[in-house]
PDB file of C-alpha atoms in Angstrom:
ATOM      1  CA  LEU A   1      56.189  95.454  93.372  1.00 73.00           C
ATOM      2  CA  GLU A   2      57.548  94.485  89.967  1.00 83.00           C
ATOM      3  CA  GLY A   3      60.563  96.799  90.521  1.00 85.00           C
ATOM      4  CA  LEU A   4      61.349  95.086  93.835  1.00 87.00           C
ATOM      5  CA  LEU A   5      61.201  91.684  92.181  1.00 88.00           C
ATOM      6  CA  ASP A   6      63.576  92.881  89.446  1.00 89.00           C
ATOM      7  CA  GLN A   7      65.985  94.207  92.082  1.00 91.00           C
ATOM      8  CA  GLN A   8      65.805  90.938  93.993  1.00 92.00           C
ATOM      9  CA  THR A   9      66.452  88.936  90.818  1.00 92.00           C
ATOM     10  CA  LYS A  10      69.412  91.172  89.917  1.00 93.00           C
ATOM     11  CA  ALA A  11      70.842  90.911  93.451  1.00 95.00           C
ATOM     12  CA  LYS A  12      70.528  87.127  93.315  1.00 95.00           C
ATOM     13  CA  SER A  13      72.204  87.075  89.895  1.00 95.00           C
ATOM     14  CA  ASP A  14      75.033  89.343  91.141  1.00 95.00           C
ATOM     15  CA  GLN A  15      75.496  87.118  94.174  1.00 96.00           C
ATOM     16  CA  THR A  16      75.714  84.018  91.986  1.00 95.00           C
ATOM     17  CA  LEU A  17      78.291  85.709  89.742  1.00 96.00           C
ATOM     18  CA  ALA A  18      80.358  86.770  92.764  1.00 96.00           C
ATOM     19  CA  GLU A  19      80.216  83.272  94.264  1.00 93.00           C
ATOM     20  CA  ASN A  20      81.263  81.738  90.935  1.00 95.00           C
ATOM     21  CA  GLU A  21      84.201  84.161  90.694  1.00 95.00           C
ATOM     22  CA  LEU A  22      85.217  83.369  94.278  1.00 89.00           C
ATOM     23  CA  ASN A  23      85.113  79.631  93.522  1.00 88.00           C
ATOM     24  CA  ARG A  24      87.213  80.198  90.385  1.00 90.00           C
ATOM     25  CA  ILE A  25      89.816  82.096  92.421  1.00 87.00           C
ATOM     26  CA  LEU A  26      89.804  79.444  95.169  1.00 81.00           C
ATOM     27  CA  ASP A  27      90.330  76.745  92.527  1.00 83.00           C
ATOM     28  CA  LYS A  28      93.366  78.637  91.222  1.00 84.00           C
ATOM     29  CA  ILE A  29      94.713  78.975  94.764  1.00 78.00           C
ATOM     30  CA  SER A  30      94.196  75.261  95.354  1.00 77.00           C
ATOM     31  CA  GLN A  31      96.130  74.496  92.161  1.00 79.00           C
ATOM     32  CA  GLU A  32      99.070  76.580  93.430  1.00 82.00           C
ATOM     33  CA  ILE A  33      98.910  75.453  97.057  1.00 82.00           C
ATOM     34  CA  ASP A  34     101.613  72.821  96.548  1.00 84.00           C
ATOM     35  CA  ASN A  35     104.041  75.652  95.743  1.00 87.00           C
ATOM     36  CA  VAL A  36     102.972  77.458  98.896  1.00 85.00           C
ATOM     37  CA  TYR A  37     103.521  74.340 100.992  1.00 88.00           C
ATOM     38  CA  LEU A  38     106.937  73.796  99.376  1.00 93.00           C
ATOM     39  CA  PHE A  39     107.873  77.360 100.311  1.00 94.00           C
ATOM     40  CA  GLU A  40     106.603  76.788 103.869  1.00 94.00           C
ATOM     41  CA  ARG A  41     108.618  73.558 104.287  1.00 96.00           C
ATOM     42  CA  THR A  42     111.791  75.089 102.859  1.00 97.00           C
ATOM     43  CA  PHE A  43     111.362  78.258 104.909  1.00 97.00           C
ATOM     44  CA  ASN A  44     110.796  76.273 108.106  1.00 97.00           C
ATOM     45  CA  ARG A  45     113.919  74.197 107.539  1.00 98.00           C
ATOM     46  CA  HIS A  46     115.998  77.375 107.352  1.00 98.00           C
ATOM     47  CA  LEU A  47     114.115  79.121 110.168  1.00 96.00           C
ATOM     48  CA  LYS A  48     114.599  76.168 112.522  1.00 96.00           C
ATOM     49  CA  ARG A  49     118.330  76.076 111.843  1.00 96.00           C
ATOM     50  CA  ILE A  50     118.811  79.806 112.331  1.00 96.00           C
ATOM     51  CA  THR A  51     116.626  80.132 115.442  1.00 93.00           C
ATOM     52  CA  LYS A  52     118.338  77.097 116.970  1.00 93.00           C
ATOM     53  CA  ASP A  53     121.626  78.929 116.519  1.00 92.00           C
ATOM     54  CA  LEU A  54     120.325  82.303 117.786  1.00 90.00           C
ATOM     55  CA  HIS A  55     117.872  81.235 120.511  1.00 87.00           C
ATOM     56  CA  ASP A  56     118.767  77.598 121.150  1.00 88.00           C
ATOM     57  CA  GLU A  57     115.149  76.891 120.226  1.00 89.00           C
ATOM     58  CA  GLU A  58     113.615  75.923 116.884  1.00 92.00           C
ATOM     59  CA  TYR A  59     110.864  78.164 115.547  1.00 93.00           C
ATOM     60  CA  GLU A  60     108.574  77.465 112.624  1.00 93.00           C
ATOM     61  CA  ILE A  61     105.601  79.021 110.886  1.00 93.00           C
ATOM     62  CA  ASP A  62     102.298  77.378 110.124  1.00 92.00           C
ATOM     63  CA  LEU A  63     100.171  78.889 107.368  1.00 87.00           C
ATOM     64  CA  ASN A  64      96.914  77.220 108.482  1.00 87.00           C
ATOM     65  CA  PHE A  65      95.489  77.553 104.969  1.00 80.00           C
ATOM     66  CA  ASP A  66      91.716  77.070 104.761  1.00 79.00           C
ATOM     67  CA  LYS A  67      90.935  75.816 101.237  1.00 73.00           C
ATOM     68  CA  LYS A  68      87.258  76.730 101.587  1.00 74.00           C
ATOM     69  CA  SER A  69      87.735  80.380 102.479  1.00 77.00           C
ATOM     70  CA  GLY A  70      91.152  80.878 100.866  1.00 72.00           C
ATOM     71  CA  LEU A  71      92.450  82.492 104.047  1.00 81.00           C
ATOM     72  CA  CYS A  72      95.699  81.842 105.889  1.00 83.00           C
ATOM     73  CA  LYS A  73      96.035  82.320 109.606  1.00 88.00           C
ATOM     74  CA  ILE A  74      99.818  82.452 109.923  1.00 88.00           C
ATOM     75  CA  GLU A  75     101.186  81.421 113.300  1.00 89.00           C
ATOM     76  CA  MET A  76     104.724  81.394 114.663  1.00 86.00           C
ATOM     77  CA  ASN A  77     105.298  78.256 116.693  1.00 85.00           C
ATOM     78  CA  ASN A  78     107.790  77.998 119.570  1.00 78.00           C
ATOM     79  CA  SER A  79     108.060  81.750 119.924  1.00 59.00           C
ATOM     80  CA  ALA A  80     107.937  83.628 123.187  1.00 61.00           C
ATOM     81  CA  THR A  81     104.434  84.957 123.748  1.00 61.00           C
ATOM     82  CA  ASN A  82     105.376  88.631 123.821  1.00 61.00           C
ATOM     83  CA  PRO A  83     109.109  88.943 123.242  1.00 67.00           C
ATOM     84  CA  GLU A  84     110.533  92.352 123.927  1.00 71.00           C
ATOM     85  CA  GLY A  85     113.450  94.382 122.681  1.00 70.00           C
ATOM     86  CA  GLY A  86     116.434  92.353 121.635  1.00 81.00           C
ATOM     87  CA  LYS A  87     114.715  88.963 121.513  1.00 84.00           C
ATOM     88  CA  LYS A  88     112.013  90.266 119.171  1.00 86.00           C
ATOM     89  CA  LYS A  89     114.629  91.890 116.922  1.00 90.00           C
ATOM     90  CA  ALA A  90     116.637  88.651 116.813  1.00 91.00           C
ATOM     91  CA  GLU A  91     113.458  86.757 115.842  1.00 91.00           C
ATOM     92  CA  VAL A  92     112.803  89.210 113.007  1.00 92.00           C
ATOM     93  CA  ILE A  93     116.389  88.850 111.784  1.00 94.00           C
ATOM     94  CA  ALA A  94     116.093  85.044 111.857  1.00 95.00           C
ATOM     95  CA  PHE A  95     112.834  85.297 109.871  1.00 94.00           C
ATOM     96  CA  ASP A  96     114.480  87.571 107.298  1.00 96.00           C
ATOM     97  CA  PHE A  97     117.540  85.326 106.960  1.00 97.00           C
ATOM     98  CA  ALA A  98     115.291  82.270 106.460  1.00 97.00           C
ATOM     99  CA  TYR A  99     113.345  84.161 103.793  1.00 96.00           C
ATOM    100  CA  ILE A 100     116.513  85.046 101.838  1.00 97.00           C
ATOM    101  CA  HIS A 101     117.764  81.442 102.006  1.00 97.00           C
ATOM    102  CA  THR A 102     114.354  80.148 100.875  1.00 97.00           C
ATOM    103  CA  VAL A 103     113.916  82.431  97.867  1.00 96.00           C
ATOM    104  CA  ASN A 104     117.471  81.607  96.819  1.00 96.00           C
ATOM    105  CA  GLU A 105     117.000  77.847  97.179  1.00 97.00           C
ATOM    106  CA  LEU A 106     113.711  77.908  95.264  1.00 97.00           C
ATOM    107  CA  SER A 107     115.166  80.266  92.603  1.00 96.00           C
ATOM    108  CA  LEU A 108     112.429  82.839  93.147  1.00 95.00           C
ATOM    109  CA  LYS A 109     112.902  86.307  91.735  1.00 94.00           C
ATOM    110  CA  ARG A 110     112.678  88.314  94.941  1.00 92.00           C
ATOM    111  CA  PRO A 111     114.879  90.885  96.661  1.00 90.00           C
ATOM    112  CA  ASN A 112     117.867  89.260  98.308  1.00 91.00           C
ATOM    113  CA  PHE A 113     118.782  91.977 100.759  1.00 92.00           C
ATOM    114  CA  ILE A 114     117.463  92.943 104.155  1.00 92.00           C
ATOM    115  CA  PHE A 115     117.835  95.987 106.339  1.00 91.00           C
ATOM    116  CA  HIS A 116     118.064  95.901 110.128  1.00 91.00           C
ATOM    117  CA  ASP A 117     118.310  98.962 112.297  1.00 87.00           C
ATOM    118  CA  SER A 118     119.717  99.403 115.802  1.00 81.00           C
ATOM    119  CA  ILE A 119     120.323  95.885 117.046  1.00 86.00           C
ATOM    120  CA  GLU A 120     122.290  97.070 120.075  1.00 83.00           C
ATOM    121  CA  ASP A 121     119.756  95.708 122.568  1.00 85.00           C
ATOM    122  CA  ILE A 122     120.211  92.145 121.271  1.00 89.00           C
ATOM    123  CA  ASP A 123     122.326  89.897 123.479  1.00 87.00           C
ATOM    124  CA  LYS A 124     126.028  90.159 122.564  1.00 86.00           C
ATOM    125  CA  LYS A 125     126.319  86.397 121.911  1.00 87.00           C
ATOM    126  CA  GLN A 126     123.334  86.606 119.587  1.00 90.00           C
ATOM    127  CA  ILE A 127     124.883  89.571 117.755  1.00 90.00           C
ATOM    128  CA  LYS A 128     127.973  87.448 117.115  1.00 91.00           C
ATOM    129  CA  ASN A 129     125.739  84.604 115.864  1.00 93.00           C
ATOM    130  CA  ILE A 130     123.827  87.044 113.649  1.00 93.00           C
ATOM    131  CA  PHE A 131     127.083  88.210 112.072  1.00 92.00           C
ATOM    132  CA  ASP A 132     128.172  84.588 111.569  1.00 93.00           C
ATOM    133  CA  ASN A 133     124.828  83.718 109.954  1.00 94.00           C
ATOM    134  CA  SER A 134     124.926  86.804 107.743  1.00 93.00           C
ATOM    135  CA  LYS A 135     128.164  85.528 106.172  1.00 92.00           C
ATOM    136  CA  LEU A 136     126.196  82.504 104.916  1.00 93.00           C
ATOM    137  CA  LEU A 137     123.455  84.576 103.289  1.00 95.00           C
ATOM    138  CA  PRO A 138     123.013  84.293  99.523  1.00 95.00           C
ATOM    139  CA  GLY A 139     122.248  87.999  99.688  1.00 93.00           C
ATOM    140  CA  GLN A 140     123.125  91.068 101.680  1.00 91.00           C
ATOM    141  CA  GLN A 141     122.307  92.323 105.146  1.00 91.00           C
ATOM    142  CA  ILE A 142     122.344  96.071 105.597  1.00 89.00           C
ATOM    143  CA  LEU A 143     122.803  96.893 109.252  1.00 88.00           C
ATOM    144  CA  SER A 144     123.030 100.066 111.251  1.00 84.00           C
ATOM    145  CA  MET A 145     124.378  99.951 114.747  1.00 84.00           C
ATOM    146  CA  LEU A 146     126.676 101.744 117.128  1.00 81.00           C
ATOM    147  CA  SER A 147     130.122 100.176 116.981  1.00 80.00           C
ATOM    148  CA  ASP A 148     130.821 100.806 120.649  1.00 80.00           C
ATOM    149  CA  LYS A 149     128.045  98.342 121.530  1.00 79.00           C
ATOM    150  CA  ILE A 150     130.101  95.332 120.416  1.00 85.00           C
ATOM    151  CA  SER A 151     133.468  94.091 121.595  1.00 87.00           C
ATOM    152  CA  ASN A 152     136.635  95.272 119.894  1.00 89.00           C
ATOM    153  CA  ASP A 153     137.407  91.694 118.843  1.00 91.00           C
ATOM    154  CA  LEU A 154     134.032  91.296 117.152  1.00 90.00           C
ATOM    155  CA  TYR A 155     134.351  94.720 115.548  1.00 88.00           C
ATOM    156  CA  GLU A 156     137.735  93.764 114.108  1.00 90.00           C
ATOM    157  CA  GLU A 157     136.286  90.484 112.817  1.00 89.00           C
ATOM    158  CA  VAL A 158     133.348  92.089 111.010  1.00 88.00           C
ATOM    159  CA  SER A 159     135.072  95.310 109.930  1.00 87.00           C
ATOM    160  CA  LYS A 160     136.240  93.753 106.648  1.00 87.00           C
ATOM    161  CA  ASN A 161     132.557  93.462 105.658  1.00 85.00           C
ATOM    162  CA  ILE A 162     131.713  97.096 106.352  1.00 83.00           C
ATOM    163  CA  VAL A 163     130.761  98.942 103.189  1.00 82.00           C
ATOM    164  CA  LEU A 164     129.866 102.321 104.696  1.00 80.00           C
ATOM    165  CA  LEU A 165     131.034 103.609 108.043  1.00 78.00           C
ATOM    166  CA  LEU A 166     129.541 106.773 109.473  1.00 77.00           C
ATOM    167  CA  ASP A 167     130.690 108.707 112.512  1.00 73.00           C
ATOM    168  CA  GLU A 168     130.581 112.235 113.905  1.00 73.00           C
ATOM    169  CA  ASP A 169     132.720 113.523 111.042  1.00 76.00           C
ATOM    170  CA  ALA A 170     131.438 111.310 108.201  1.00 71.00           C
ATOM    171  CA  LYS A 171     127.658 111.732 108.229  1.00 69.00           C
ATOM    172  CA  PHE A 172     125.099 110.345 105.829  1.00 67.00           C
ATOM    173  CA  PHE A 173     123.662 113.137 103.647  1.00 68.00           C
ATOM    174  CA  ARG A 174     125.869 115.488 105.715  1.00 64.00           C
ATOM    175  CA  VAL A 175     123.113 115.669 108.352  1.00 59.00           C
TER     176      VAL A 175
END
């Protein structure tokens, strides 16, 4: 019986220590939350501008931070419920562009490049808008796509920004 009481006392002590540590961590999070909200506001300003241009609709994120639990339940507002194919890819690109603009504006030391693969199923007008927005990035967009999926005029316009061009004869890693 004495051993059970010792175990119960130790468990209670361990629980108290864990709760105290959790409260210490939550206090630190609460002290930094203003920075998180500044990032959210700045990010949303950029995201709204870019999604308005790409989708003719303003999107924003909401962190839904619960100070008690320390958890965020991030939600995307004004997004299609289950976007498919090109629309989803365009949303991801808008999110990435907003992120690069935000970390630049807030002078955060974060990567300032993004990689997007196979955007051919995005609407052609949106592809043009994506290229236009990428010129404004304080970073770099790395993009792979088939050139025959865009108009010759658009290809000519963006060709001066091409760093690496691969085709049947010029293959990456010779594969």
